[in-house]
Coordinates of C-alpha atoms in Angstrom, one line a residue:
X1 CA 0.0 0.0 0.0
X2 CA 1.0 3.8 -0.9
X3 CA 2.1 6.1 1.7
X4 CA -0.7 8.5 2.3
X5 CA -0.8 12.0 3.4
X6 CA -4.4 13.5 4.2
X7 CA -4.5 17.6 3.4
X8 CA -7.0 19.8 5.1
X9 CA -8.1 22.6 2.9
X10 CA -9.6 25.7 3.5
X11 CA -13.5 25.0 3.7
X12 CA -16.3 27.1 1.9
X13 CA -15.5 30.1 -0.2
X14 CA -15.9 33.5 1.8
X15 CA -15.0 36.7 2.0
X16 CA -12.1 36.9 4.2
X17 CA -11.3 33.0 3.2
X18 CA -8.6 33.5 0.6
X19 CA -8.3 31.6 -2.5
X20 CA -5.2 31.5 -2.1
X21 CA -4.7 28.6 0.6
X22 CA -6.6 26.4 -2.5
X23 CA -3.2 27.1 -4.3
X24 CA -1.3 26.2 -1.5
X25 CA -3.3 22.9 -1.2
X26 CA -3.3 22.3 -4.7
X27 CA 0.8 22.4 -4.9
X28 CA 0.9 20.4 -1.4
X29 CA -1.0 17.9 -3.9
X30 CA 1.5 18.1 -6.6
X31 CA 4.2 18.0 -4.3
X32 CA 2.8 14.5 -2.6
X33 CA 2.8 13.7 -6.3
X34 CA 5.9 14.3 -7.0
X35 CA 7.7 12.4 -4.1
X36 CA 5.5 9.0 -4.5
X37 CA 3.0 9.7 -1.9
X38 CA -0.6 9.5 -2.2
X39 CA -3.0 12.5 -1.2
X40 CA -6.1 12.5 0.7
X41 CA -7.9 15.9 -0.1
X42 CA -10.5 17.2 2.5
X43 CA -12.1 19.9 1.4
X44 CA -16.1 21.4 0.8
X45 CA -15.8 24.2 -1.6
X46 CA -17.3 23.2 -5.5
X47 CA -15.6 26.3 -6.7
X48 CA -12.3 25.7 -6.4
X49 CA -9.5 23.4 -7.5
X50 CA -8.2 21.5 -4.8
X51 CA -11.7 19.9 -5.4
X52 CA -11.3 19.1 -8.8
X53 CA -11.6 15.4 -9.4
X54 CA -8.0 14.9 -10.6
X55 CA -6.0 16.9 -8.8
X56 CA -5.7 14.4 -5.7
X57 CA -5.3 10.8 -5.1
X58 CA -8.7 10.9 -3.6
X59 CA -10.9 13.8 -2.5
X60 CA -13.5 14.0 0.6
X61 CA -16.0 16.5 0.3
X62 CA -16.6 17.1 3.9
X63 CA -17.1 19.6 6.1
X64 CA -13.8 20.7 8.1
X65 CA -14.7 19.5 11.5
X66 CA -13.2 17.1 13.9
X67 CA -15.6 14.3 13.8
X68 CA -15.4 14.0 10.3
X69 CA -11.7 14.4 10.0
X70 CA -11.2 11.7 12.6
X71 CA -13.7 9.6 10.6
X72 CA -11.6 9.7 7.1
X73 CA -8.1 9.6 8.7
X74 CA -9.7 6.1 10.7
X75 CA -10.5 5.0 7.3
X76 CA -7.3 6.1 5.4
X77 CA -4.9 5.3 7.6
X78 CA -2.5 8.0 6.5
X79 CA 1.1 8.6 7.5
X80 CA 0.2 12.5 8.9
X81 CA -1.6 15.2 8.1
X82 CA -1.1 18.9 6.7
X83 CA -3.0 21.7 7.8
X84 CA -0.9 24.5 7.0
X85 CA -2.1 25.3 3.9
X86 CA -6.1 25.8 4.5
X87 CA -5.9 29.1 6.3
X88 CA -7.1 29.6 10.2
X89 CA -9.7 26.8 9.5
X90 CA -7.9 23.6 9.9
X91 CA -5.1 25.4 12.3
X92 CA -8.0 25.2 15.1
X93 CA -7.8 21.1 14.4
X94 CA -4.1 20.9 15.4
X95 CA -4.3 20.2 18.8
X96 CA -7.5 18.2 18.9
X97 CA -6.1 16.0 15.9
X98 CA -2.7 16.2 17.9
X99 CA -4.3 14.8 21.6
X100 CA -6.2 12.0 19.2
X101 CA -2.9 10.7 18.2
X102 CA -2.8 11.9 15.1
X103 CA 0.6 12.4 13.4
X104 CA 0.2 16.2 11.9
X105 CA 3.3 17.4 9.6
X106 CA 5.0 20.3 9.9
X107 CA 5.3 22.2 12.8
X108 CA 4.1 21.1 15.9
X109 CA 0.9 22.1 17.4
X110 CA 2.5 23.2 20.2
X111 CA 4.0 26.1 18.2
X112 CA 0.9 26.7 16.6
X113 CA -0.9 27.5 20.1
X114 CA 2.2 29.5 21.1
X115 CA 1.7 31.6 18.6
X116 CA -2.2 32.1 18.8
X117 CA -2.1 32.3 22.4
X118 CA -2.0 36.1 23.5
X119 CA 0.0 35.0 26.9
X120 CA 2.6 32.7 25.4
X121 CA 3.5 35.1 22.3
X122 CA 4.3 38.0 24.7
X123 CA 6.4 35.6 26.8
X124 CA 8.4 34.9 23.2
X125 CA 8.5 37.6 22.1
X126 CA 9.8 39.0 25.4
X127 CA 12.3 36.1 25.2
X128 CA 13.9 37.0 21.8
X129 CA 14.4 40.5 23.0
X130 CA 12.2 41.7 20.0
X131 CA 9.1 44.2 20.5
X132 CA 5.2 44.1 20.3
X133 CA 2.6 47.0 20.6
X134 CA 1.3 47.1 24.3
X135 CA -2.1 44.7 24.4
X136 CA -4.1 42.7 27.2
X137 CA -7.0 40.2 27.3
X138 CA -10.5 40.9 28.3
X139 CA -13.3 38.6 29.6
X140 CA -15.7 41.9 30.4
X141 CA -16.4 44.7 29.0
X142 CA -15.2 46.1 32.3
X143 CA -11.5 44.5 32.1
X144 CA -11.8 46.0 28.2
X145 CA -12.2 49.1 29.7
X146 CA -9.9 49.4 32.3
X147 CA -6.9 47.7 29.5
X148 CA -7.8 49.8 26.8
X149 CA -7.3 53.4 29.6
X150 CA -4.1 51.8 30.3
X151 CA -2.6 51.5 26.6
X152 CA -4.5 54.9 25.2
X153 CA -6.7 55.2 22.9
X154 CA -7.1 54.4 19.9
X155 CA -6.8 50.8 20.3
X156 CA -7.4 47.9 18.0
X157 CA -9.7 45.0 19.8
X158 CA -11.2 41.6 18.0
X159 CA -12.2 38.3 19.5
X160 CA -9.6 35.4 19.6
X161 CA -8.8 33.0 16.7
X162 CA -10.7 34.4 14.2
X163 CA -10.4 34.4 10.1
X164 CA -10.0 37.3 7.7
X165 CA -10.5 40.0 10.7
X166 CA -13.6 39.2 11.4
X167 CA -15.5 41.6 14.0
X168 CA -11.9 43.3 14.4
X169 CA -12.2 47.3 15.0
X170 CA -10.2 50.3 16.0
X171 CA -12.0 51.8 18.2
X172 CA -11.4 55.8 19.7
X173 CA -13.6 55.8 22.8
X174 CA -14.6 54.6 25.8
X175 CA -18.2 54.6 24.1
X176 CA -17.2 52.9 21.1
X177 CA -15.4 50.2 23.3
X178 CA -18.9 49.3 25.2
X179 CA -20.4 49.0 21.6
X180 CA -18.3 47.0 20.4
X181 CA -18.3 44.4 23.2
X182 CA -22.3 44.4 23.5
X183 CA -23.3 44.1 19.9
X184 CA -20.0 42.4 18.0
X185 CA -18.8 39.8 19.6
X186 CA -19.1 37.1 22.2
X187 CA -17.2 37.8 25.5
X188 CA -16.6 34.3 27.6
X189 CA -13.6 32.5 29.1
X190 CA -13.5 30.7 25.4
X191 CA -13.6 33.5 23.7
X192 CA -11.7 36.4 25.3
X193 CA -11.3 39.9 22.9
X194 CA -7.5 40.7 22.5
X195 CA -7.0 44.8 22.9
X196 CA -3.9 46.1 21.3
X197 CA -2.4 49.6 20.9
X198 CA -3.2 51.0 18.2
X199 CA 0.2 52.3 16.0
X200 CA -1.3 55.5 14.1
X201 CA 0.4 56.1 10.9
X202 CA 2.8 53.4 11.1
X203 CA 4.1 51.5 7.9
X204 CA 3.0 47.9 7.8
X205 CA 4.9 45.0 6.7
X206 CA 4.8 40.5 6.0
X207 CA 7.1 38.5 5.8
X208 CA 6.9 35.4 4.2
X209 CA 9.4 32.5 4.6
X210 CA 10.1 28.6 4.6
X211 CA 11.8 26.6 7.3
X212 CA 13.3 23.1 7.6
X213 CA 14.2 23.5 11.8
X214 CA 17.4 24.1 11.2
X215 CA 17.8 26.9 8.3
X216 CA 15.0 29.5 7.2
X217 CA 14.7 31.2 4.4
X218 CA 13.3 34.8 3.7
X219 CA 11.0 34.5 0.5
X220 CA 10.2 38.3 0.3
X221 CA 9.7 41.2 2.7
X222 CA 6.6 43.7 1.2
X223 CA 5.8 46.7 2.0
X224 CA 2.1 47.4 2.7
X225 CA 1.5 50.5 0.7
X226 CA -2.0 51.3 3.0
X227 CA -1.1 52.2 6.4
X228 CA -1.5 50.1 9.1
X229 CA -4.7 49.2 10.1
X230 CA -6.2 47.8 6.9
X231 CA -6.4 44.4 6.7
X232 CA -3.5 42.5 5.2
X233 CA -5.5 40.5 2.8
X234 CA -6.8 44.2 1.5
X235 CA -3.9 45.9 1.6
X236 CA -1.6 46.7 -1.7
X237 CA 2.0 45.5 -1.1
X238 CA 5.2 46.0 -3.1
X239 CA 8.2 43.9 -2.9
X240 CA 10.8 44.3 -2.5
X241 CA 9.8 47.7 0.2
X242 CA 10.3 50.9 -1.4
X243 CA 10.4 53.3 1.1
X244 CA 12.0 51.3 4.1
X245 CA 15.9 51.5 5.0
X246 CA 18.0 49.1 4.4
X247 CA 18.4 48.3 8.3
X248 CA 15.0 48.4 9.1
X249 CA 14.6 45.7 6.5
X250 CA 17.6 43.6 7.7
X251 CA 16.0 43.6 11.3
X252 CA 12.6 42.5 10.0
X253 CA 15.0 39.5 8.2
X254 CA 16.9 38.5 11.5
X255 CA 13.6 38.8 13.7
X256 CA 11.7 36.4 11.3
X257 CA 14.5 34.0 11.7
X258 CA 14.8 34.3 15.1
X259 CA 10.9 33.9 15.4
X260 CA 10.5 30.6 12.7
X261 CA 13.6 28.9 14.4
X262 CA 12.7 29.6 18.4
X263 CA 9.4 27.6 17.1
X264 CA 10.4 25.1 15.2
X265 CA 8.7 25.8 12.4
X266 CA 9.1 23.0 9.4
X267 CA 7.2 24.6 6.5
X268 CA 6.1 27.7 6.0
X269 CA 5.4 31.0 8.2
X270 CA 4.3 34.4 8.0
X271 CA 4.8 37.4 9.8
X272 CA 3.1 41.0 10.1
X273 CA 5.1 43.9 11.3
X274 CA 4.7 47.3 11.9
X275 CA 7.3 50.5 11.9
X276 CA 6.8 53.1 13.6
X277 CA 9.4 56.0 14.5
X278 CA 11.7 53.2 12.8
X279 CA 10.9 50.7 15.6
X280 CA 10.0 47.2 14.5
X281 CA 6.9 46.0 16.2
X282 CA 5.6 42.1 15.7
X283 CA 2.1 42.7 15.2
X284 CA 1.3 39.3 14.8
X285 CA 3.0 35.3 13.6
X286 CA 1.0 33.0 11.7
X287 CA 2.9 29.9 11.3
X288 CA 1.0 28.7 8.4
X289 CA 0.7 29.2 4.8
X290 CA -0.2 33.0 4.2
X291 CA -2.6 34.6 1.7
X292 CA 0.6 36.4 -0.1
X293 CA 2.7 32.4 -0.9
X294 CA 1.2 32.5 -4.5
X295 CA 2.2 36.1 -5.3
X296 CA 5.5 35.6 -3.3
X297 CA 6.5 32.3 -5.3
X298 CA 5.2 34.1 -8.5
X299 CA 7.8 36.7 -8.5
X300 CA 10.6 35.1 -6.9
X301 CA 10.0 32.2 -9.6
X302 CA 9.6 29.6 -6.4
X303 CA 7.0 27.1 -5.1
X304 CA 7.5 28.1 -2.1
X305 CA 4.5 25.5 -1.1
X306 CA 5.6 22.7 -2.7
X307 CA 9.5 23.4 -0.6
X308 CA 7.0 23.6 2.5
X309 CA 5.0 20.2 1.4
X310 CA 8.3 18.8 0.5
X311 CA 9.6 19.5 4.3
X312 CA 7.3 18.3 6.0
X313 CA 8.0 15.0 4.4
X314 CA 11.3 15.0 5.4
X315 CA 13.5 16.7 2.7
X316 CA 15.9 19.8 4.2
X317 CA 16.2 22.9 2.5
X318 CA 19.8 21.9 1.6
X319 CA 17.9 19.2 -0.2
X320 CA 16.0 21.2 -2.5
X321 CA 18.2 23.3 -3.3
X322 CA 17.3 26.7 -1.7
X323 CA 19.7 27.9 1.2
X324 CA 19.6 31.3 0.0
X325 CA 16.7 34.5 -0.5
X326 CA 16.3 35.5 -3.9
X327 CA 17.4 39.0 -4.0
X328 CA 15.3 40.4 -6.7
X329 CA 16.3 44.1 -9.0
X330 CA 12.7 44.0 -10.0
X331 CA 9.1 45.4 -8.4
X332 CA 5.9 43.8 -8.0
X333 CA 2.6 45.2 -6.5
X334 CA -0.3 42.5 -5.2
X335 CA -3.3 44.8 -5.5
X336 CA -6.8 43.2 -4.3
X337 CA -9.6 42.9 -5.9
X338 CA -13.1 43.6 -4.2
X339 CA -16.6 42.8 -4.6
X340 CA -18.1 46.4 -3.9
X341 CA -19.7 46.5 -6.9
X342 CA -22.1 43.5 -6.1
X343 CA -23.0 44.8 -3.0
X344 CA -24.5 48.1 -3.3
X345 CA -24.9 49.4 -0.1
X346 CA -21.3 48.5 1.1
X347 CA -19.3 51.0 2.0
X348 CA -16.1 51.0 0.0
X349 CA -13.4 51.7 2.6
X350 CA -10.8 49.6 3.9
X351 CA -10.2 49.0 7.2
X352 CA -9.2 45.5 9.4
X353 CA -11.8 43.6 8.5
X354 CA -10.9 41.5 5.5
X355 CA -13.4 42.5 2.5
X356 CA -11.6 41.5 -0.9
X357 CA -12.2 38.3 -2.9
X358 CA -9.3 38.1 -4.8
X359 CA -6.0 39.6 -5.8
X360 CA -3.7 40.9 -9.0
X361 CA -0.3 41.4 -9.8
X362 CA 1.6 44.3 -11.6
X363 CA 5.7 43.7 -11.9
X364 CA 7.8 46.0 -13.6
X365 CA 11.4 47.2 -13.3
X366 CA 10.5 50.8 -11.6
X367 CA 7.6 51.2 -8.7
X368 CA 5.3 53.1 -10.1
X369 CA 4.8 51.7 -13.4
X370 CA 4.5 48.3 -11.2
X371 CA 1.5 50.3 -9.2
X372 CA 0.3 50.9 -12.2
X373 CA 0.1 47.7 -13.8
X374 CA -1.3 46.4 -10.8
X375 CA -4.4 49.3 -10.3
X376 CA -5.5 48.5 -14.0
X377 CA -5.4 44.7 -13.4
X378 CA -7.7 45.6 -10.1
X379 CA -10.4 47.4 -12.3
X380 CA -8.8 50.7 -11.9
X381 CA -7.9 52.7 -14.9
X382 CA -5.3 55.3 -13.8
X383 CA -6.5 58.3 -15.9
X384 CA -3.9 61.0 -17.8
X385 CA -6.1 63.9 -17.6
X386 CA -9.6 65.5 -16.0
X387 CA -11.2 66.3 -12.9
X388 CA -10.1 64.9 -9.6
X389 CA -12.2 65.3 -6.9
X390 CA -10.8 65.5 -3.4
X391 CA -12.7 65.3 0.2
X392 CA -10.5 64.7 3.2
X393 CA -10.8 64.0 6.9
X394 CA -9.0 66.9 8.8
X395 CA -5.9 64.9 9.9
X396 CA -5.0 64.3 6.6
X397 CA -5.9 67.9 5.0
X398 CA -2.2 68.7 5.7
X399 CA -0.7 65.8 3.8
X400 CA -3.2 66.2 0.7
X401 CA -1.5 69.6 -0.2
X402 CA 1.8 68.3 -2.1
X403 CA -0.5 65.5 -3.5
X404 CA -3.2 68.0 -5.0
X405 CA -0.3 70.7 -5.9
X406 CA 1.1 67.8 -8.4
X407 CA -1.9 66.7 -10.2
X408 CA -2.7 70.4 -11.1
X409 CA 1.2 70.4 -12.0
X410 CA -0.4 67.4 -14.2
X411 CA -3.0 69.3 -15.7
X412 CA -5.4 67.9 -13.7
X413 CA -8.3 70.2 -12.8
X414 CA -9.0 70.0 -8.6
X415 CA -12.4 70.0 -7.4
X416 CA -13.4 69.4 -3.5
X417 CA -15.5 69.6 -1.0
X418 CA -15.6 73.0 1.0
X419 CA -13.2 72.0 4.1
X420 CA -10.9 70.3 1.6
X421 CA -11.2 73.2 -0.5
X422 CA -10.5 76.2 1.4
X423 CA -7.7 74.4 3.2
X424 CA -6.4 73.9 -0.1
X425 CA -6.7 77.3 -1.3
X426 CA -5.2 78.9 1.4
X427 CA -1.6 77.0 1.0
X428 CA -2.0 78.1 -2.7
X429 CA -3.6 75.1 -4.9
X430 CA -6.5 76.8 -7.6
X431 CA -9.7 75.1 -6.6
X432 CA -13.3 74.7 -7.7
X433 CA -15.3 74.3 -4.4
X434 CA -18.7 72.6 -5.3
X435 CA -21.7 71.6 -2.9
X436 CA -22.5 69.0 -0.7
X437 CA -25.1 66.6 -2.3
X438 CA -27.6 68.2 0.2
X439 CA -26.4 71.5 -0.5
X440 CA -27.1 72.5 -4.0
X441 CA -26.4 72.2 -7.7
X442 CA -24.2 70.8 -9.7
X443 CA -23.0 68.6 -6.9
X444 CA -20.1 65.5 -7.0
X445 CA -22.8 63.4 -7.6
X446 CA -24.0 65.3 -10.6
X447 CA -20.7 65.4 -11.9
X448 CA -20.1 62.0 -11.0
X449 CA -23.2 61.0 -13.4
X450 CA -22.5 63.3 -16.2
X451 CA -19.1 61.2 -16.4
X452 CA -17.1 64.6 -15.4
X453 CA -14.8 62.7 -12.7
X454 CA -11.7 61.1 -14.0
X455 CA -10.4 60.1 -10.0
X456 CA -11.7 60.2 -6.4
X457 CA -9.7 60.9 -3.3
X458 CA -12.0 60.4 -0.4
X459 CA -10.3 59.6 2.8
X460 CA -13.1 58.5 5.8
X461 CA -13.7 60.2 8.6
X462 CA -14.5 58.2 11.7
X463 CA -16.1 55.2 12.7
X464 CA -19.7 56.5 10.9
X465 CA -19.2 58.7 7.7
X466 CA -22.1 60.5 6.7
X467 CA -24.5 59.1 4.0
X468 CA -23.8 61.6 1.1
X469 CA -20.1 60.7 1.6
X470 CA -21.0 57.1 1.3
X471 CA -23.2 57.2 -2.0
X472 CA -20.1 58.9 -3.3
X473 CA -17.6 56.3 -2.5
X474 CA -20.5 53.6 -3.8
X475 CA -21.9 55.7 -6.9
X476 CA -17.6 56.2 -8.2
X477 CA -17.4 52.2 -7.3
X478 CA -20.7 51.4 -9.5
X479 CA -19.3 53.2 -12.5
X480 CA -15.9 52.2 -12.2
X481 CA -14.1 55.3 -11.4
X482 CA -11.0 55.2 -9.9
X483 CA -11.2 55.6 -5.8
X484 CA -8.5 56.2 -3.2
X485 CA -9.3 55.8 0.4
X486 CA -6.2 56.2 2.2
X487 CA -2.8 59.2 1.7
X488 CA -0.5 56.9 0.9
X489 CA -2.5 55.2 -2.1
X490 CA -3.3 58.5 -3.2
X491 CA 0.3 59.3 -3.0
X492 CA 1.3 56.2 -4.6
X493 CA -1.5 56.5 -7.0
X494 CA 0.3 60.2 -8.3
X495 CA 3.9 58.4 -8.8
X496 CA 2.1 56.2 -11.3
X497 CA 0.5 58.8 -13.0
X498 CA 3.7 60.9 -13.3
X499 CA 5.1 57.7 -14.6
X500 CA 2.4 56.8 -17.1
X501 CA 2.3 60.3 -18.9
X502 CA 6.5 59.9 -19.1
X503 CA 7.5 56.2 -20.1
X504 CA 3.8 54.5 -21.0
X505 CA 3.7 50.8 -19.8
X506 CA 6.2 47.5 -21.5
X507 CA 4.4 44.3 -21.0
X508 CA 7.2 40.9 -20.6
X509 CA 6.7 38.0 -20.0
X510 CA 7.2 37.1 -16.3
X511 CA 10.2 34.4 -17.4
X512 CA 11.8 37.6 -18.7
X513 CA 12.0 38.8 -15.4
X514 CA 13.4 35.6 -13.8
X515 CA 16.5 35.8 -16.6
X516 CA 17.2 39.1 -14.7
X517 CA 17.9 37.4 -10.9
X518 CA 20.1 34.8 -13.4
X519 CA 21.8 37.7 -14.9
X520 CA 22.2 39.0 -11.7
X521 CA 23.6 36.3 -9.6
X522 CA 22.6 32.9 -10.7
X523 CA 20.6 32.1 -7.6
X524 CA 17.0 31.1 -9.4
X525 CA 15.7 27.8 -8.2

């Protein structure tokens, strides 16, 4: 009889379930393939491959539970079982699976609940010498309270274990808090809320990488080009960084080996940072396959999933040749693709609750043209020329000014909302100030209709934005006009118009960039 391997995938399609643990799966497949070894798919999504008659030994259409996990592995009789690769679903199997006696691959389950548990990680963490934002854990809304006066507001709270951000909020008050704990979530000994400081304006990062035990290997460092706050699986990210220093990048490096080695980690983990005054916070360690391995392995030219799969079968890094990060002299942007569109009366603002459905990829030799490539695979067509219309929270008034000074430099005409406006004309930037939709005639969203309004800038302001500020946002998303929520995409957003109107775009083939690392220094795998 075969040696079998049984892989847990990531259940039902969802918003805030990636499709990208189905890649991983798939590979981990592939991979079993590969070295001789059958594989036992479990899986209950019809829309996706991993459940694709031919793409495992055998597939069990199941629902991801324990009973019927136990059930299939007592019939199968497999070697182990992977669970790296579905996502936070099967990760809350490990120990259950682990105290039945089942073999599970990879890293331990042990490591697994050290690093969901909010008292164990800070105990690491304080043990490596490395640093986390100030947090607690709350069974009442009165221990929430108390906790979140100690760190200072704003903080970020969300119940434990949970997938794609689910129910998590940054919240700015004492009122807001008790909200949030009455209506949103669950408060019990099984489900505590984890509180963390909140790091305003800070630059969030993942990490990526593989590990045998012994060696670990950075697959790529990106730069989230949102602040932090939004949701990693929303968030655009470049790699390699493109605004970090060199040392802060090298500490992120040395703290995720530190981190994958300390637990033991055989496979793959990820890693969310966050800078802030050029301090390196660990925001979080998820040592599992992340929702970035297929764009990672895409531009490195690596199946990083099929290493992991590979490793937890017993081969060494050494073994598969890949001791050493692939240093690329390229760019590539994930962008993320969301269903606002469909869902009419959604909001279209980002914030830590996962809301996209999918993901694209724009690679190019400079930044901004990578940006680019990346907003017009997303849906958004960067325009050349028009109106942009601008309406900013008051925090950000001040960083709008060298943003809106260089699309008029671009020919771009400015229109905004009154605060926006006058703030604008004051530090010198020609204007057109038009209504509020409640205030008169022509209004945004007459302009908006008339097909007047080449780009949107439309930053939110707090927890519940007013309604004409929403149809905006949702009107620009219906008719697929290009809108920027955050400074920094708006910022980035300008370098790739500056760029377009210079250089245009070069399509290549991706193998085309691969040659490039060859060129460089022979190190592609």
């Amino acid at each position: 009889m075969n040696k079998r391997v049984v892989i847990l995938g990531g259940g039902p399609n969802r918003i805030g379930q990636g499709i990208e643990f189905d890649y991983c799966c798939v590979h981990a497949s592939f991979a079993l393939r590969e070295e001789g070894y059958e594989s036992i798919m479990i899986n209950c999504n019809p829309e996706t491959v991993s459940t694709d008659y031919d793409t495992s030994t055998r597939l069990y259409f199941e629902p991801l539970t324990f009973e019927d996990v136990m059930n299939i592995i007592e019939k199968e009789n497999p070697i182990g079982v992977i669970l790296q690769f579905g996502g936070q679903t099967p990760l809350k199997l490990a120990l259950p699976l682990k105290n039945a006696g089942v073999k599970i691959l990879g890293t331990d389950p042990v490591a697994i609940d050290i690093a969901e548990d909010r008292e164990k990680f800070s105990e690491l963490i304080y043990r490596l010498k490395l640093n986390q934002p100030p947090n607690g854990t709350a069974f009442t809304y009165q221990q929430a309270n108390k906790i979140a006066n100690q760190l200072g507001y704003p903080v970020l709270v969300r119940p434990s274990y949970v997938l794609g951000g689910r129910a998590m909020e940054i919240v700015y008050d004492e009122e807001s808090l008790k909200e949030y704990i009455e209506k949103a979530v669950e408060v019990s000994p099984e489900h505590p809320v984890l509180i963390d400081k909140f790091l305003e304006d800070a630059i969030e990062v993942d990490v990526d990488a593989i590990s045998d035990g012994n060696l670990c290997v950075i697959g790529g460092v990106m730069e989230h080009i949102e602040e932090a706050g939004i949701h990693s699986g929303d968030s655009a990210m470049v790699l390699p960084p493109y605004s970090l220093k060199k040392e802060i990048v090298e500490e992120i490096k040395e703290a995720t080996k530190k981190l994958a080695l300390s637990l033991k980690i055989k496979g793959l983990i990820n890693i969310q940072y966050a800078i802030k005054d050029e301090k390196v916070y660990v925001l979080e360690v998820n040592p599992r396959a992340s929702r970035t391995i297929p764009f990672v392995s895409k531009v490195i030219g690596v199946p990083l999933a099929k290493f992991a799969t590979k490793i937890m079968i017993g081969k060494t890094l050494k073994d598969l040749k890949f001791e050493k990060e692939i240093d690329i002299n390229y760019y590539a942007v994930k962008e993320s693709v969301f269903p606002f569109n469909r869902f009419g009366n959604v909001d279209a603002v980002l914030g830590p609750e996962m809301k996209s459905t999918g993901e694209v990829m724009g690679i190019d030799e400079s930044f901004e043209i990578a940006y680019a490539k990346s907003q017009i695979a997303a849906g958004q067509n960067l325009p050349l020329s028009g109106k942009v219309f601008i309406s900013v929270k008051d925090k950000d008034k001040p960083y709008i000014v060298p943003i809106a000074k260089q699309l008029k430099e671009l020919n771009f005409e400015i229109l905004a909302s009154s605060g926006t406006g006058k703030f604008l004309e004051k530090n010198g930037i020609p204007v057109k100030i038009i209504p509020k939709i409640y205030e008169g005639r022509p209004n945004i969203l007459d302009y908006v209709i008339n097909n007047e309004i080449s780009l949107i800038i439309n930053t939110p302001s707090g927890k519940k934005p007013k309604k004409d500020i929403i149809s905006i946002r949702t009107i620009a998303v219906q008719r697929g006009i290009p809108l920027i929520t955050t400074i920094p995409g708006a910022k980035a957003t300008l370098f790739a118009i500056k760029k377009l109107k210079q250089t245009g775009i070069n399509v290549r083939e991706i193998k085309e960039y691969y040659k490039l690392i060859k060129e460089k220094d022979g190190c592609n795998n």
